[in-house]
Amino acid sequence: MEESVRGLWTEARELINPLGAESGGIERLESPPSPLQFLRDFVSPNKPVIVSSAATRHWPAISRSLWSDDAYLCRALSGRSVSVHLTPDGRADAVVPSPSKDGLCFASAFVQSMDFSEALRLIETTGEDSSPVVAYAQQQDDCLRGEYAIVAGDVDAHIPWATEAVGCLPEAVNLWIGNARSHTSYHKDHYENLYAVITGEKHFLLLPPTEVHRLYVRDYPAARYIASSKENGGELKLELELEDPETMVPWCGVDPYPASDEAVSDQISSFPLYFNGPKPFQCTVRAGEILYLPSMWFHHVTQSPDENGRTIAVNYWYDMQFDLKYAYYNFLQSINLKCLSAVASTQGERHNAKQDCKSSDP
């Protein structure tokens, strides 16, 4: 079984990246693809690609630098309330230690509604390591056409070549505004995702659906950060509280960038298939570029801010086709690979994985 599954990883990677399964690169296009090319070369084979800034240079948010201008954004969104997600460390929707019992839980952010200008200030100031909270505007409910509708015309309402290729308009268009401390843990989405960076940079680690067992998706009890009080001159204090009644959430507990030697050892022993397997595909999406992130691909995201201390992005979620690929994926996911998870790593493999883990720290 182990040999067969590892063979699947290699074959899939060779199809995704003919230059070599271990090279880890993502193809780049210098100009937007035609709808036919996009469907044939990327959507149908479930293959990611980055499209250059030629695809977005006509957007006023970029061509006129409107979204790099705080005065413009605050003026346009004056008096409008937006949702801001607050966590102690920038890791919302992530697996963390449980607050009231041994083990781990799935933690969601504390969401607070506030005036946009206050949100922008908070995102900037909580980018400092000394801040006890991290603010991230990431309301994933079609928020560009909702809370931020007044500035939605600064970008395209949809990606024309993607819309024609998949045969529908996007189901949701979301706006993301964060700082360098904002992280997104490994997860997958059942959407064809067109992710456009407006300012700053986004750094992606990607794993194809064929490598689902390397992510160790397990059920964790759900928890949520709550605002317990304000201290030290008005600073917000967050506490984690388990949901009652208990709700279980399937999620990935792999942390590709452990913060300490102890955490490195714990991650390697807990998730050997991830750390001793082939390296994830890696890419940086720069301002103006669009990443096509295929449905069901696992992705982990960090970011580098612009000179204003922020990264701003827009993503377009298109419905995926629930076809045979989806059935194959569900079948693969249903296979019990405890035999693989139980395979002990050799001392040499552990050392190499630890070194890789340290050297890839952002």
CSV table of C-alpha atoms in Angstrom, one decimal:
chain,number,residue,atom,x,y,z
A,1,MET,CA,0.0,0.0,0.0
A,2,GLU,CA,2.8,2.4,0.9
A,3,GLU,CA,4.6,1.9,-2.4
A,4,SER,CA,1.4,2.3,-4.4
A,5,VAL,CA,0.4,5.6,-2.7
A,6,ARG,CA,3.9,7.1,-2.9
A,7,GLY,CA,3.8,6.1,-6.6
A,8,LEU,CA,0.6,8.1,-7.0
A,9,TRP,CA,2.3,11.1,-5.5
A,10,THR,CA,5.1,10.9,-8.0
A,11,GLU,CA,3.0,10.3,-11.0
A,12,ALA,CA,0.6,13.2,-10.2
A,13,ARG,CA,3.5,15.6,-9.6
A,14,GLU,CA,5.1,14.6,-13.0
A,15,LEU,CA,1.8,15.5,-14.7
A,16,ILE,CA,1.5,18.8,-12.8
A,17,ASN,CA,5.2,19.7,-13.4
A,18,PRO,CA,6.8,17.9,-16.3
A,19,LEU,CA,10.1,19.6,-15.4
A,20,GLY,CA,10.4,17.3,-12.5
A,21,ALA,CA,8.3,16.1,-9.6
A,22,GLU,CA,10.8,17.6,-7.1
A,23,SER,CA,11.3,21.0,-8.7
A,24,GLY,CA,8.4,22.5,-6.8
A,25,GLY,CA,7.7,25.3,-9.2
A,26,ILE,CA,4.4,26.6,-10.5
A,27,GLU,CA,4.0,27.5,-14.2
A,28,ARG,CA,3.8,31.2,-15.1
A,29,LEU,CA,2.1,32.9,-18.0
A,30,GLU,CA,3.2,36.2,-19.3
A,31,SER,CA,-0.2,37.1,-20.7
A,32,PRO,CA,-3.8,36.0,-19.8
A,33,PRO,CA,-4.7,32.7,-21.4
A,34,SER,CA,-7.6,32.3,-23.8
A,35,PRO,CA,-10.7,30.6,-22.2
A,36,LEU,CA,-9.9,27.4,-24.2
A,37,GLN,CA,-6.3,27.4,-23.1
A,38,PHE,CA,-7.2,27.9,-19.5
A,39,LEU,CA,-9.8,25.1,-19.5
A,40,ARG,CA,-7.7,22.7,-21.5
A,41,ASP,CA,-4.3,23.3,-19.8
A,42,PHE,CA,-5.2,24.1,-16.2
A,43,VAL,CA,-8.9,23.6,-15.1
A,44,SER,CA,-9.4,20.2,-16.7
A,45,PRO,CA,-6.0,18.7,-15.4
A,46,ASN,CA,-6.5,20.5,-12.0
A,47,LYS,CA,-3.2,22.3,-12.4
A,48,PRO,CA,-2.3,25.6,-10.8
A,49,VAL,CA,-0.8,28.6,-12.8
A,50,ILE,CA,0.2,32.2,-12.1
A,51,VAL,CA,-0.8,34.8,-14.6
A,52,SER,CA,1.3,38.0,-14.9
A,53,SER,CA,0.1,41.5,-14.0
A,54,ALA,CA,-0.9,41.9,-17.7
A,55,ALA,CA,-4.2,40.4,-16.5
A,56,THR,CA,-4.9,43.2,-14.0
A,57,ARG,CA,-3.1,46.3,-15.2
A,58,HIS,CA,-6.4,47.9,-16.3
A,59,TRP,CA,-7.9,47.7,-12.8
A,60,PRO,CA,-8.1,51.1,-11.2
A,61,ALA,CA,-7.1,49.6,-7.8
A,62,ILE,CA,-3.7,48.8,-9.4
A,63,SER,CA,-3.3,51.1,-12.5
A,64,ARG,CA,-4.2,54.2,-10.4
A,65,SER,CA,-2.8,52.8,-7.1
A,66,LEU,CA,-6.2,53.5,-5.5
A,67,TRP,CA,-5.9,50.7,-3.0
A,68,SER,CA,-2.4,51.8,-2.0
A,69,ASP,CA,-3.9,55.2,-1.0
A,70,ASP,CA,-5.2,55.2,2.6
A,71,ALA,CA,-6.9,58.5,2.0
A,72,TYR,CA,-8.8,57.2,-0.9
A,73,LEU,CA,-9.9,54.0,0.8
A,74,CYS,CA,-11.0,55.8,4.0
A,75,ARG,CA,-12.8,58.5,2.0
A,76,ALA,CA,-14.6,56.0,-0.2
A,77,LEU,CA,-15.6,53.7,2.8
A,78,SER,CA,-16.2,56.5,5.3
A,79,GLY,CA,-19.0,55.6,7.7
A,80,ARG,CA,-19.1,51.9,6.6
A,81,SER,CA,-18.7,49.1,9.1
A,82,VAL,CA,-16.6,46.1,8.1
A,83,SER,CA,-15.9,42.8,9.8
A,84,VAL,CA,-12.4,42.3,11.3
A,85,HIS,CA,-11.1,38.9,12.5
A,86,LEU,CA,-9.0,39.0,15.7
A,87,THR,CA,-6.7,36.4,17.0
A,88,PRO,CA,-3.8,36.4,19.5
A,89,ASP,CA,-1.2,35.3,16.9
A,90,GLY,CA,-2.7,35.8,13.4
A,91,ARG,CA,-3.8,32.1,13.0
A,92,ALA,CA,-7.5,32.0,12.6
A,93,ASP,CA,-9.2,28.8,11.5
A,94,ALA,CA,-6.3,26.7,12.8
A,95,VAL,CA,-5.6,23.8,15.2
A,96,VAL,CA,-4.3,25.1,18.6
A,97,PRO,CA,-4.0,23.7,22.1
A,98,SER,CA,-7.4,23.2,23.7
A,99,PRO,CA,-8.3,25.8,26.5
A,100,SER,CA,-9.9,23.5,29.0
A,101,LYS,CA,-8.6,20.0,28.4
A,102,ASP,CA,-5.7,18.1,27.0
A,103,GLY,CA,-5.4,17.9,23.3
A,104,LEU,CA,-6.1,20.2,20.4
A,105,CYS,CA,-9.1,22.1,19.1
A,106,PHE,CA,-10.1,24.1,15.9
A,107,ALA,CA,-10.0,27.8,16.8
A,108,SER,CA,-12.1,30.5,15.0
A,109,ALA,CA,-11.4,34.2,15.2
A,110,PHE,CA,-13.3,36.8,17.3
A,111,VAL,CA,-15.1,38.9,14.7
A,112,GLN,CA,-15.7,42.5,15.4
A,113,SER,CA,-17.6,45.1,13.3
A,114,MET,CA,-15.9,48.5,13.1
A,115,ASP,CA,-15.6,51.6,10.9
A,116,PHE,CA,-13.2,50.9,8.0
A,117,SER,CA,-10.7,53.6,9.0
A,118,GLU,CA,-10.4,52.0,12.4
A,119,ALA,CA,-10.0,48.6,10.8
A,120,LEU,CA,-7.2,49.9,8.6
A,121,ARG,CA,-5.4,51.4,11.6
A,122,LEU,CA,-5.8,48.2,13.6
A,123,ILE,CA,-4.5,46.0,10.9
A,124,GLU,CA,-1.4,48.2,10.6
A,125,THR,CA,-0.7,48.5,14.4
A,126,THR,CA,-1.3,44.8,15.1
A,127,GLY,CA,1.5,43.9,12.6
A,128,GLU,CA,4.0,44.6,15.4
A,129,ASP,CA,5.1,41.6,17.4
A,130,SER,CA,4.4,43.3,20.6
A,131,SER,CA,0.7,43.5,19.9
A,132,PRO,CA,-1.4,41.0,21.9
A,133,VAL,CA,-3.9,40.6,19.0
A,134,VAL,CA,-3.6,40.4,15.2
A,135,ALA,CA,-6.3,41.9,13.0
A,136,TYR,CA,-7.2,40.5,9.6
A,137,ALA,CA,-10.1,41.6,7.3
A,138,GLN,CA,-11.1,38.3,5.8
A,139,GLN,CA,-14.9,38.0,5.9
A,140,GLN,CA,-15.4,35.2,3.3
A,141,ASP,CA,-19.0,35.8,2.5
A,142,ASP,CA,-18.8,37.6,-0.9
A,143,CYS,CA,-17.7,40.6,1.1
A,144,LEU,CA,-16.3,42.6,-1.8
A,145,ARG,CA,-19.9,42.8,-3.2
A,146,GLY,CA,-21.3,43.4,0.3
A,147,GLU,CA,-19.4,45.3,2.9
A,148,TYR,CA,-16.9,46.8,0.4
A,149,ALA,CA,-19.4,47.2,-2.5
A,150,ILE,CA,-18.6,50.9,-2.9
A,151,VAL,CA,-15.0,50.1,-4.1
A,152,ALA,CA,-15.9,46.9,-5.9
A,153,GLY,CA,-15.7,48.8,-9.2
A,154,ASP,CA,-12.0,49.3,-8.7
A,155,VAL,CA,-11.4,45.7,-9.8
A,156,ASP,CA,-13.1,43.5,-12.4
A,157,ALA,CA,-16.4,42.0,-11.3
A,158,HIS,CA,-15.1,38.6,-12.7
A,159,ILE,CA,-12.2,37.2,-14.6
A,160,PRO,CA,-13.4,37.1,-18.2
A,161,TRP,CA,-11.3,34.2,-19.5
A,162,ALA,CA,-12.1,32.1,-16.4
A,163,THR,CA,-15.8,32.9,-16.5
A,164,GLU,CA,-16.0,31.7,-20.1
A,165,ALA,CA,-13.9,28.7,-19.4
A,166,VAL,CA,-15.9,27.4,-16.5
A,167,GLY,CA,-19.3,28.6,-17.9
A,168,CYS,CA,-20.5,30.6,-14.9
A,169,LEU,CA,-19.9,33.8,-13.0
A,170,PRO,CA,-18.1,33.6,-9.6
A,171,GLU,CA,-20.3,32.6,-6.7
A,172,ALA,CA,-18.4,34.9,-4.3
A,173,VAL,CA,-15.7,37.6,-4.5
A,174,ASN,CA,-13.8,38.3,-1.3
A,175,LEU,CA,-11.5,41.0,-0.1
A,176,TRP,CA,-8.5,40.3,2.1
A,177,ILE,CA,-6.5,42.9,4.1
A,178,GLY,CA,-3.9,41.7,6.5
A,179,ASN,CA,-0.4,42.2,7.8
A,180,ALA,CA,2.8,40.1,8.0
A,181,ARG,CA,1.5,38.2,11.1
A,182,SER,CA,-1.6,36.9,9.3
A,183,HIS,CA,-1.3,33.2,8.4
A,184,THR,CA,-3.8,30.8,6.8
A,185,SER,CA,-3.4,27.2,7.8
A,186,TYR,CA,-3.5,24.2,5.4
A,187,HIS,CA,-7.0,23.7,4.0
A,188,LYS,CA,-8.8,23.0,0.8
A,189,ASP,CA,-11.8,24.7,-0.9
A,190,HIS,CA,-14.5,23.2,-3.2
A,191,TYR,CA,-14.1,26.1,-5.6
A,192,GLU,CA,-12.0,27.1,-8.6
A,193,ASN,CA,-10.1,29.9,-7.0
A,194,LEU,CA,-8.7,33.0,-8.9
A,195,TYR,CA,-6.6,34.8,-6.3
A,196,ALA,CA,-5.4,38.3,-7.3
A,197,VAL,CA,-2.9,40.2,-5.2
A,198,ILE,CA,-3.3,44.0,-5.2
A,199,THR,CA,-0.6,45.2,-2.8
A,200,GLY,CA,2.2,43.3,-1.1
A,201,GLU,CA,2.9,39.6,-1.8
A,202,LYS,CA,1.3,36.3,-0.9
A,203,HIS,CA,3.4,33.1,-0.3
A,204,PHE,CA,1.7,29.8,-1.0
A,205,LEU,CA,2.6,26.2,-0.1
A,206,LEU,CA,0.5,23.9,-2.3
A,207,LEU,CA,-0.2,20.1,-2.2
A,208,PRO,CA,-2.4,18.4,-4.8
A,209,PRO,CA,-5.5,16.4,-3.7
A,210,THR,CA,-3.6,13.1,-4.4
A,211,GLU,CA,-1.5,13.9,-1.3
A,212,VAL,CA,-4.5,14.2,1.1
A,213,HIS,CA,-3.1,11.6,3.5
A,214,ARG,CA,0.0,13.7,4.1
A,215,LEU,CA,-2.1,16.4,5.7
A,216,TYR,CA,-3.6,14.2,8.5
A,217,VAL,CA,-7.1,15.7,8.4
A,218,ARG,CA,-8.8,14.8,11.6
A,219,ASP,CA,-11.8,15.9,13.6
A,220,TYR,CA,-11.1,18.5,16.3
A,221,PRO,CA,-13.6,20.1,18.8
A,222,ALA,CA,-14.6,23.6,17.7
A,223,ALA,CA,-13.6,26.7,19.7
A,224,ARG,CA,-13.9,30.4,19.3
A,225,TYR,CA,-11.9,33.4,20.6
A,226,ILE,CA,-14.0,35.7,22.7
A,227,ALA,CA,-13.3,39.2,24.0
A,228,SER,CA,-13.0,38.8,27.7
A,229,SER,CA,-11.8,42.3,28.7
A,230,LYS,CA,-9.6,45.2,27.8
A,231,GLU,CA,-6.4,45.8,29.7
A,232,ASN,CA,-3.3,48.0,29.7
A,233,GLY,CA,-4.9,51.2,28.5
A,234,GLY,CA,-7.7,49.6,26.5
A,235,GLU,CA,-5.9,46.8,24.7
A,236,LEU,CA,-8.3,43.9,23.8
A,237,LYS,CA,-7.7,40.6,25.5
A,238,LEU,CA,-8.9,37.4,23.8
A,239,GLU,CA,-9.7,34.0,25.4
A,240,LEU,CA,-10.4,30.7,23.7
A,241,GLU,CA,-13.7,29.0,24.6
A,242,LEU,CA,-14.9,25.6,23.4
A,243,GLU,CA,-18.3,25.5,21.8
A,244,ASP,CA,-21.1,24.0,23.8
A,245,PRO,CA,-22.6,21.6,22.7
A,246,GLU,CA,-19.5,20.1,21.3
A,247,THR,CA,-19.0,20.4,17.5
A,248,MET,CA,-16.4,18.6,15.6
A,249,VAL,CA,-14.5,20.2,12.6
A,250,PRO,CA,-12.3,18.2,10.2
A,251,TRP,CA,-9.0,20.1,9.8
A,252,CYS,CA,-5.3,19.8,9.1
A,253,GLY,CA,-2.9,20.2,12.1
A,254,VAL,CA,0.3,20.3,10.1
A,255,ASP,CA,2.3,23.5,10.8
A,256,PRO,CA,5.0,23.8,8.1
A,257,TYR,CA,6.9,26.5,10.0
A,258,PRO,CA,7.2,25.4,13.7
A,259,ALA,CA,8.4,28.1,16.0
A,260,SER,CA,10.8,26.2,18.2
A,261,ASP,CA,13.1,23.1,18.1
A,262,GLU,CA,10.6,21.3,20.4
A,263,ALA,CA,7.8,22.2,18.0
A,264,VAL,CA,9.8,20.9,15.1
A,265,SER,CA,10.4,17.5,16.7
A,266,ASP,CA,6.7,17.3,17.7
A,267,GLN,CA,5.5,18.1,14.2
A,268,ILE,CA,7.9,15.6,12.5
A,269,SER,CA,6.9,12.8,14.9
A,270,SER,CA,3.1,13.6,14.6
A,271,PHE,CA,3.1,14.1,10.8
A,272,PRO,CA,5.9,12.1,9.3
A,273,LEU,CA,4.3,11.7,5.8
A,274,TYR,CA,4.3,15.5,5.4
A,275,PHE,CA,7.8,16.2,6.6
A,276,ASN,CA,9.5,13.1,5.1
A,277,GLY,CA,7.6,13.3,1.8
A,278,PRO,CA,8.2,15.4,-1.3
A,279,LYS,CA,8.3,19.1,-0.6
A,280,PRO,CA,5.2,21.2,-1.3
A,281,PHE,CA,4.9,23.2,-4.4
A,282,GLN,CA,5.8,26.8,-3.5
A,283,CYS,CA,5.1,30.1,-5.2
A,284,THR,CA,5.0,33.8,-4.4
A,285,VAL,CA,2.2,35.9,-6.0
A,286,ARG,CA,3.2,39.5,-6.4
A,287,ALA,CA,1.1,42.6,-6.8
A,288,GLY,CA,-0.9,42.5,-10.0
A,289,GLU,CA,-0.5,38.7,-10.5
A,290,ILE,CA,-3.3,36.1,-10.3
A,291,LEU,CA,-2.9,32.6,-9.0
A,292,TYR,CA,-5.3,30.0,-10.3
A,293,LEU,CA,-5.7,27.6,-7.3
A,294,PRO,CA,-7.6,24.5,-8.5
A,295,SER,CA,-10.4,23.0,-6.5
A,296,MET,CA,-9.5,20.7,-3.6
A,297,TRP,CA,-5.8,21.7,-3.6
A,298,PHE,CA,-4.5,22.1,-0.1
A,299,HIS,CA,-2.9,25.5,0.5
A,300,HIS,CA,-1.1,27.3,3.3
A,301,VAL,CA,-0.6,31.1,3.0
A,302,THR,CA,1.6,33.7,4.5
A,303,GLN,CA,2.2,37.3,3.3
A,304,SER,CA,4.7,40.1,3.0
A,305,PRO,CA,3.2,43.6,3.3
A,306,ASP,CA,3.7,46.7,1.2
A,307,GLU,CA,5.2,50.0,2.4
A,308,ASN,CA,1.9,50.7,4.3
A,309,GLY,CA,2.3,47.5,6.3
A,310,ARG,CA,-0.5,45.6,4.6
A,311,THR,CA,-1.2,43.0,1.9
A,312,ILE,CA,-4.5,43.4,0.0
A,313,ALA,CA,-5.9,40.7,-2.3
A,314,VAL,CA,-9.2,39.8,-4.0
A,315,ASN,CA,-10.2,36.2,-4.7
A,316,TYR,CA,-13.0,34.9,-7.1
A,317,TRP,CA,-14.6,31.6,-6.1
A,318,TYR,CA,-16.1,29.8,-9.1
A,319,ASP,CA,-18.2,26.6,-8.5
A,320,MET,CA,-16.2,23.5,-9.2
A,321,GLN,CA,-17.5,20.6,-11.3
A,322,PHE,CA,-18.6,17.7,-9.1
A,323,ASP,CA,-17.5,15.1,-11.7
A,324,LEU,CA,-15.5,11.9,-11.7
A,325,LYS,CA,-12.4,13.7,-10.3
A,326,TYR,CA,-14.4,14.5,-7.2
A,327,ALA,CA,-15.5,10.9,-6.9
A,328,TYR,CA,-12.0,9.7,-7.2
A,329,TYR,CA,-10.8,12.1,-4.6
A,330,ASN,CA,-13.4,11.0,-2.1
A,331,PHE,CA,-12.5,7.4,-2.7
A,332,LEU,CA,-8.8,8.2,-2.1
A,333,GLN,CA,-9.6,10.1,1.0
A,334,SER,CA,-11.7,7.1,2.4
A,335,ILE,CA,-8.8,4.7,2.2
A,336,ASN,CA,-7.4,4.0,5.7
A,337,LEU,CA,-3.7,4.5,5.6
A,338,LYS,CA,-2.9,4.0,9.2
A,339,CYS,CA,-0.2,1.7,8.1
A,340,LEU,CA,1.5,4.6,6.4
A,341,SER,CA,1.0,6.9,9.4
A,342,ALA,CA,2.6,4.3,11.7
A,343,VAL,CA,5.7,3.9,9.6
A,344,ALA,CA,8.6,5.1,11.8
A,345,SER,CA,11.1,7.5,10.3
A,346,THR,CA,14.7,6.6,10.4
A,347,GLN,CA,17.0,8.9,12.4
A,348,GLY,CA,18.5,10.2,9.2
A,349,GLU,CA,15.1,11.0,7.8
A,350,ARG,CA,14.2,12.8,11.0
A,351,HIS,CA,17.3,14.9,10.8
A,352,ASN,CA,16.8,15.8,7.1
A,353,ALA,CA,13.2,16.7,7.8
A,354,LYS,CA,14.2,18.9,10.7
A,355,GLN,CA,16.8,20.7,8.6
A,356,ASP,CA,14.3,21.2,5.8
A,357,CYS,CA,11.7,22.5,8.3
A,358,LYS,CA,14.2,25.1,9.7
A,359,SER,CA,15.5,26.2,6.3
A,360,SER,CA,12.0,26.9,4.9
A,361,ASP,CA,11.0,29.2,7.7
A,362,PRO,CA,9.6,32.4,6.1
